[in-house]
Amino acid sequence: GNRLLATMLLPYFNYNPARMPDPYHLVDTIVPAEPVQTGSLGLHFTGNRVDLCLEPFTDDTVKARILLDNYPPSSIGDIFSITRPNADSTKDWPWQTGAVIHTSNITPLTPERWTVRMTETGDSLEWFRFKIYGSITGYDGNGISTKKFISNSGKVIIEPEDWFVKQAWDMFKADFQPGYTITWNVRGTFHDYIDNSESREYTLIQGISNGSHYLQIMPYHHKRIPVEKIIVYKPFLISE
């Protein structure tokens, strides 16, 4: 299956010098006409991702706050990503590891590590009971794999079909005994702050709603912001 998919997709990755770059104008690169002086920088844009590149050579350390639509990006609940549960580069995921292949939530997420711990297993893994913990949230409830689970905080929702455990046991007889854990991380795809002494390149925001927004970069102590360029990305949409 992987070879078939690769065969279908690889021809589209051939470089064609005759093709106009970005024919649908999905990427805007904004280069300041002159150095950004003291005070905050504001940018109205349309898209769902913004990258910031700072000047390569400067001895002055500049730290700045980032605001999106007048709020810190961390306050926006839908710009978090979830790592692959029980990812293991030495094993075939999820067949040899067991996993949760999808989670959802009804309350805003926060960056933290989540752990599901099996507490009881049925014959042939037809069912199992579990408890769930967040590294910041703490103990967040218990459930059984055959029923929809909503954690106490509402940060984790797992449907019965979201478990990939019995399949792994059937194929590889993975050792799913009480005490077995499934873990994943929630990470923010944003920065509330930037510091040019730590990095020159930042993805300030990724995964916000694809529409009109207002970005502000607000330096501390009214220092000059050493902006080289700002890159805005817009997903391809077709209006009907």
PDB file of N, CA, C and O in Angstrom, residues 25-61:
ATOM      1  N   HIS A  25      -1.302  32.213  -5.273  1.00  0.00           N
ATOM      2  CA  HIS A  25      -0.978  33.235  -4.273  1.00  0.00           C
ATOM      3  C   HIS A  25      -1.370  32.798  -2.862  1.00  0.00           C
ATOM      4  O   HIS A  25      -2.087  33.494  -2.144  1.00  0.00           O
ATOM      5  N   LEU A  26      -0.879  31.621  -2.495  1.00  0.00           N
ATOM      6  CA  LEU A  26      -1.195  31.060  -1.178  1.00  0.00           C
ATOM      7  C   LEU A  26      -0.158  31.446  -0.133  1.00  0.00           C
ATOM      8  O   LEU A  26      -0.363  31.169   1.053  1.00  0.00           O
ATOM      9  N   VAL A  27       0.942  32.050  -0.555  1.00  0.00           N
ATOM     10  CA  VAL A  27       1.988  32.459   0.379  1.00  0.00           C
ATOM     11  C   VAL A  27       2.339  33.923   0.118  1.00  0.00           C
ATOM     12  O   VAL A  27       2.651  34.295  -1.013  1.00  0.00           O
ATOM     13  N   ASP A  28       2.265  34.728   1.154  1.00  0.00           N
ATOM     14  CA  ASP A  28       2.656  36.134   1.065  1.00  0.00           C
ATOM     15  C   ASP A  28       3.909  36.350   1.910  1.00  0.00           C
ATOM     16  O   ASP A  28       3.922  36.005   3.102  1.00  0.00           O
ATOM     17  N   THR A  29       4.949  36.886   1.307  1.00  0.00           N
ATOM     18  CA  THR A  29       6.171  37.220   2.029  1.00  0.00           C
ATOM     19  C   THR A  29       6.250  38.736   2.152  1.00  0.00           C
ATOM     20  O   THR A  29       6.275  39.449   1.149  1.00  0.00           O
ATOM     21  N   ILE A  30       6.260  39.199   3.380  1.00  0.00           N
ATOM     22  CA  ILE A  30       6.225  40.636   3.656  1.00  0.00           C
ATOM     23  C   ILE A  30       7.595  41.050   4.177  1.00  0.00           C
ATOM     24  O   ILE A  30       8.041  40.580   5.236  1.00  0.00           O
ATOM     25  N   VAL A  31       8.270  41.903   3.425  1.00  0.00           N
ATOM     26  CA  VAL A  31       9.587  42.413   3.817  1.00  0.00           C
ATOM     27  C   VAL A  31       9.429  43.892   4.132  1.00  0.00           C
ATOM     28  O   VAL A  31       8.958  44.658   3.285  1.00  0.00           O
ATOM     29  N   PRO A  32       9.781  44.325   5.338  1.00  0.00           N
ATOM     30  CA  PRO A  32       9.635  45.750   5.671  1.00  0.00           C
ATOM     31  C   PRO A  32      10.421  46.625   4.701  1.00  0.00           C
ATOM     32  O   PRO A  32      11.558  46.320   4.335  1.00  0.00           O
ATOM     33  N   ALA A  33       9.790  47.699   4.258  1.00  0.00           N
ATOM     34  CA  ALA A  33      10.454  48.612   3.325  1.00  0.00           C
ATOM     35  C   ALA A  33      11.635  49.298   3.998  1.00  0.00           C
ATOM     36  O   ALA A  33      12.596  49.689   3.343  1.00  0.00           O
ATOM     37  N   GLU A  34      11.547  49.461   5.320  1.00  0.00           N
ATOM     38  CA  GLU A  34      12.639  50.043   6.096  1.00  0.00           C
ATOM     39  C   GLU A  34      12.625  49.388   7.459  1.00  0.00           C
ATOM     40  O   GLU A  34      11.624  48.772   7.849  1.00  0.00           O
ATOM     41  N   PRO A  35      13.716  49.421   8.182  1.00  0.00           N
ATOM     42  CA  PRO A  35      13.769  48.737   9.478  1.00  0.00           C
ATOM     43  C   PRO A  35      12.632  49.171  10.392  1.00  0.00           C
ATOM     44  O   PRO A  35      12.289  50.351  10.460  1.00  0.00           O
ATOM     45  N   VAL A  36      12.041  48.199  11.073  1.00  0.00           N
ATOM     46  CA  VAL A  36      10.979  48.502  12.030  1.00  0.00           C
ATOM     47  C   VAL A  36      11.600  49.186  13.235  1.00  0.00           C
ATOM     48  O   VAL A  36      12.530  48.669  13.849  1.00  0.00           O
ATOM     49  N   GLN A  37      11.117  50.370  13.549  1.00  0.00           N
ATOM     50  CA  GLN A  37      11.702  51.132  14.641  1.00  0.00           C
ATOM     51  C   GLN A  37      11.039  50.752  15.967  1.00  0.00           C
ATOM     52  O   GLN A  37      10.493  49.679  16.120  1.00  0.00           O
ATOM     53  N   THR A  38      11.098  51.640  16.930  1.00  0.00           N
ATOM     54  CA  THR A  38      10.563  51.320  18.250  1.00  0.00           C
ATOM     55  C   THR A  38       9.051  51.199  18.205  1.00  0.00           C
ATOM     56  O   THR A  38       8.386  51.682  17.292  1.00  0.00           O
ATOM     57  N   GLY A  39       8.513  50.545  19.229  1.00  0.00           N
ATOM     58  CA  GLY A  39       7.075  50.357  19.298  1.00  0.00           C
ATOM     59  C   GLY A  39       6.645  49.038  18.704  1.00  0.00           C
ATOM     60  O   GLY A  39       7.463  48.252  18.228  1.00  0.00           O
ATOM     61  N   SER A  40       5.339  48.772  18.735  1.00  0.00           N
ATOM     62  CA  SER A  40       4.828  47.494  18.271  1.00  0.00           C
ATOM     63  C   SER A  40       4.630  47.480  16.768  1.00  0.00           C
ATOM     64  O   SER A  40       4.490  48.522  16.126  1.00  0.00           O
ATOM     65  N   LEU A  41       4.632  46.276  16.234  1.00  0.00           N
ATOM     66  CA  LEU A  41       4.378  46.069  14.806  1.00  0.00           C
ATOM     67  C   LEU A  41       3.012  45.414  14.674  1.00  0.00           C
ATOM     68  O   LEU A  41       2.722  44.418  15.346  1.00  0.00           O
ATOM     69  N   GLY A  42       2.157  45.955  13.808  1.00  0.00           N
ATOM     70  CA  GLY A  42       0.828  45.388  13.586  1.00  0.00           C
ATOM     71  C   GLY A  42       0.657  44.956  12.145  1.00  0.00           C
ATOM     72  O   GLY A  42       1.175  45.622  11.232  1.00  0.00           O
ATOM     73  N   LEU A  43      -0.046  43.846  11.944  1.00  0.00           N
ATOM     74  CA  LEU A  43      -0.220  43.323  10.592  1.00  0.00           C
ATOM     75  C   LEU A  43      -1.604  42.717  10.454  1.00  0.00           C
ATOM     76  O   LEU A  43      -1.968  41.792  11.178  1.00  0.00           O
ATOM     77  N   HIS A  44      -2.395  43.241   9.523  1.00  0.00           N
ATOM     78  CA  HIS A  44      -3.655  42.612   9.142  1.00  0.00           C
ATOM     79  C   HIS A  44      -3.334  41.567   8.065  1.00  0.00           C
ATOM     80  O   HIS A  44      -2.627  41.867   7.099  1.00  0.00           O
ATOM     81  N   PHE A  45      -3.852  40.373   8.214  1.00  0.00           N
ATOM     82  CA  PHE A  45      -3.559  39.327   7.238  1.00  0.00           C
ATOM     83  C   PHE A  45      -4.740  38.379   7.116  1.00  0.00           C
ATOM     84  O   PHE A  45      -5.628  38.326   7.982  1.00  0.00           O
ATOM     85  N   THR A  46      -4.734  37.608   6.034  1.00  0.00           N
ATOM     86  CA  THR A  46      -5.712  36.542   5.828  1.00  0.00           C
ATOM     87  C   THR A  46      -4.952  35.241   5.647  1.00  0.00           C
ATOM     88  O   THR A  46      -4.091  35.126   4.769  1.00  0.00           O
ATOM     89  N   GLY A  47      -5.250  34.260   6.485  1.00  0.00           N
ATOM     90  CA  GLY A  47      -4.552  32.984   6.416  1.00  0.00           C
ATOM     91  C   GLY A  47      -4.688  32.223   7.716  1.00  0.00           C
ATOM     92  O   GLY A  47      -5.473  32.598   8.590  1.00  0.00           O
ATOM     93  N   ASN A  48      -3.909  31.126   7.828  1.00  0.00           N
ATOM     94  CA  ASN A  48      -3.991  30.330   9.053  1.00  0.00           C
ATOM     95  C   ASN A  48      -2.621  30.023   9.667  1.00  0.00           C
ATOM     96  O   ASN A  48      -2.527  29.270  10.625  1.00  0.00           O
ATOM     97  N   ARG A  49      -1.555  30.625   9.095  1.00  0.00           N
ATOM     98  CA  ARG A  49      -0.218  30.424   9.654  1.00  0.00           C
ATOM     99  C   ARG A  49       0.639  31.645   9.361  1.00  0.00           C
ATOM    100  O   ARG A  49       0.559  32.226   8.283  1.00  0.00           O
ATOM    101  N   VAL A  50       1.479  32.003  10.347  1.00  0.00           N
ATOM    102  CA  VAL A  50       2.396  33.132  10.178  1.00  0.00           C
ATOM    103  C   VAL A  50       3.767  32.720  10.695  1.00  0.00           C
ATOM    104  O   VAL A  50       3.906  32.261  11.837  1.00  0.00           O
ATOM    105  N   ASP A  51       4.793  32.877   9.856  1.00  0.00           N
ATOM    106  CA  ASP A  51       6.182  32.652  10.248  1.00  0.00           C
ATOM    107  C   ASP A  51       6.901  33.997  10.338  1.00  0.00           C
ATOM    108  O   ASP A  51       6.623  34.915   9.548  1.00  0.00           O
ATOM    109  N   LEU A  52       7.819  34.081  11.275  1.00  0.00           N
ATOM    110  CA  LEU A  52       8.608  35.293  11.449  1.00  0.00           C
ATOM    111  C   LEU A  52      10.087  34.971  11.329  1.00  0.00           C
ATOM    112  O   LEU A  52      10.580  34.030  11.955  1.00  0.00           O
ATOM    113  N   CYS A  53      10.787  35.723  10.500  1.00  0.00           N
ATOM    114  CA  CYS A  53      12.242  35.592  10.378  1.00  0.00           C
ATOM    115  C   CYS A  53      12.872  36.902  10.832  1.00  0.00           C
ATOM    116  O   CYS A  53      12.514  37.970  10.332  1.00  0.00           O
ATOM    117  N   LEU A  54      13.811  36.794  11.776  1.00  0.00           N
ATOM    118  CA  LEU A  54      14.486  37.974  12.294  1.00  0.00           C
ATOM    119  C   LEU A  54      15.826  38.176  11.599  1.00  0.00           C
ATOM    120  O   LEU A  54      16.358  37.260  10.984  1.00  0.00           O
ATOM    121  N   GLU A  55      16.340  39.372  11.692  1.00  0.00           N
ATOM    122  CA  GLU A  55      17.619  39.680  11.070  1.00  0.00           C
ATOM    123  C   GLU A  55      18.714  38.774  11.632  1.00  0.00           C
ATOM    124  O   GLU A  55      18.722  38.466  12.831  1.00  0.00           O
ATOM    125  N   PRO A  56      19.649  38.344  10.785  1.00  0.00           N
ATOM    126  CA  PRO A  56      20.655  37.375  11.236  1.00  0.00           C
ATOM    127  C   PRO A  56      21.712  37.942  12.160  1.00  0.00           C
ATOM    128  O   PRO A  56      22.253  37.231  12.999  1.00  0.00           O
ATOM    129  N   PHE A  57      22.039  39.217  12.033  1.00  0.00           N
ATOM    130  CA  PHE A  57      23.154  39.759  12.806  1.00  0.00           C
ATOM    131  C   PHE A  57      22.680  40.950  13.635  1.00  0.00           C
ATOM    132  O   PHE A  57      22.353  42.001  13.109  1.00  0.00           O
ATOM    133  N   THR A  58      22.618  40.747  14.918  1.00  0.00           N
ATOM    134  CA  THR A  58      22.298  41.837  15.839  1.00  0.00           C
ATOM    135  C   THR A  58      22.834  41.489  17.211  1.00  0.00           C
ATOM    136  O   THR A  58      22.737  40.352  17.662  1.00  0.00           O
ATOM    137  N   ASP A  59      23.435  42.462  17.858  1.00  0.00           N
ATOM    138  CA  ASP A  59      23.976  42.240  19.193  1.00  0.00           C
ATOM    139  C   ASP A  59      22.958  42.562  20.276  1.00  0.00           C
ATOM    140  O   ASP A  59      23.170  42.258  21.449  1.00  0.00           O
ATOM    141  N   ASP A  60      21.867  43.188  19.887  1.00  0.00           N
ATOM    142  CA  ASP A  60      20.875  43.620  20.863  1.00  0.00           C
ATOM    143  C   ASP A  60      19.833  42.525  21.078  1.00  0.00           C
ATOM    144  O   ASP A  60      19.230  42.032  20.119  1.00  0.00           O
ATOM    145  N   THR A  61      19.626  42.143  22.327  1.00  0.00           N
ATOM    146  CA  THR A  61      18.612  41.137  22.643  1.00  0.00           C
ATOM    147  C   THR A  61      17.242  41.804  22.685  1.00  0.00           C
ATOM    148  O   THR A  61      17.057  42.813  23.380  1.00  0.00           O
TER     149      THR A  61
END
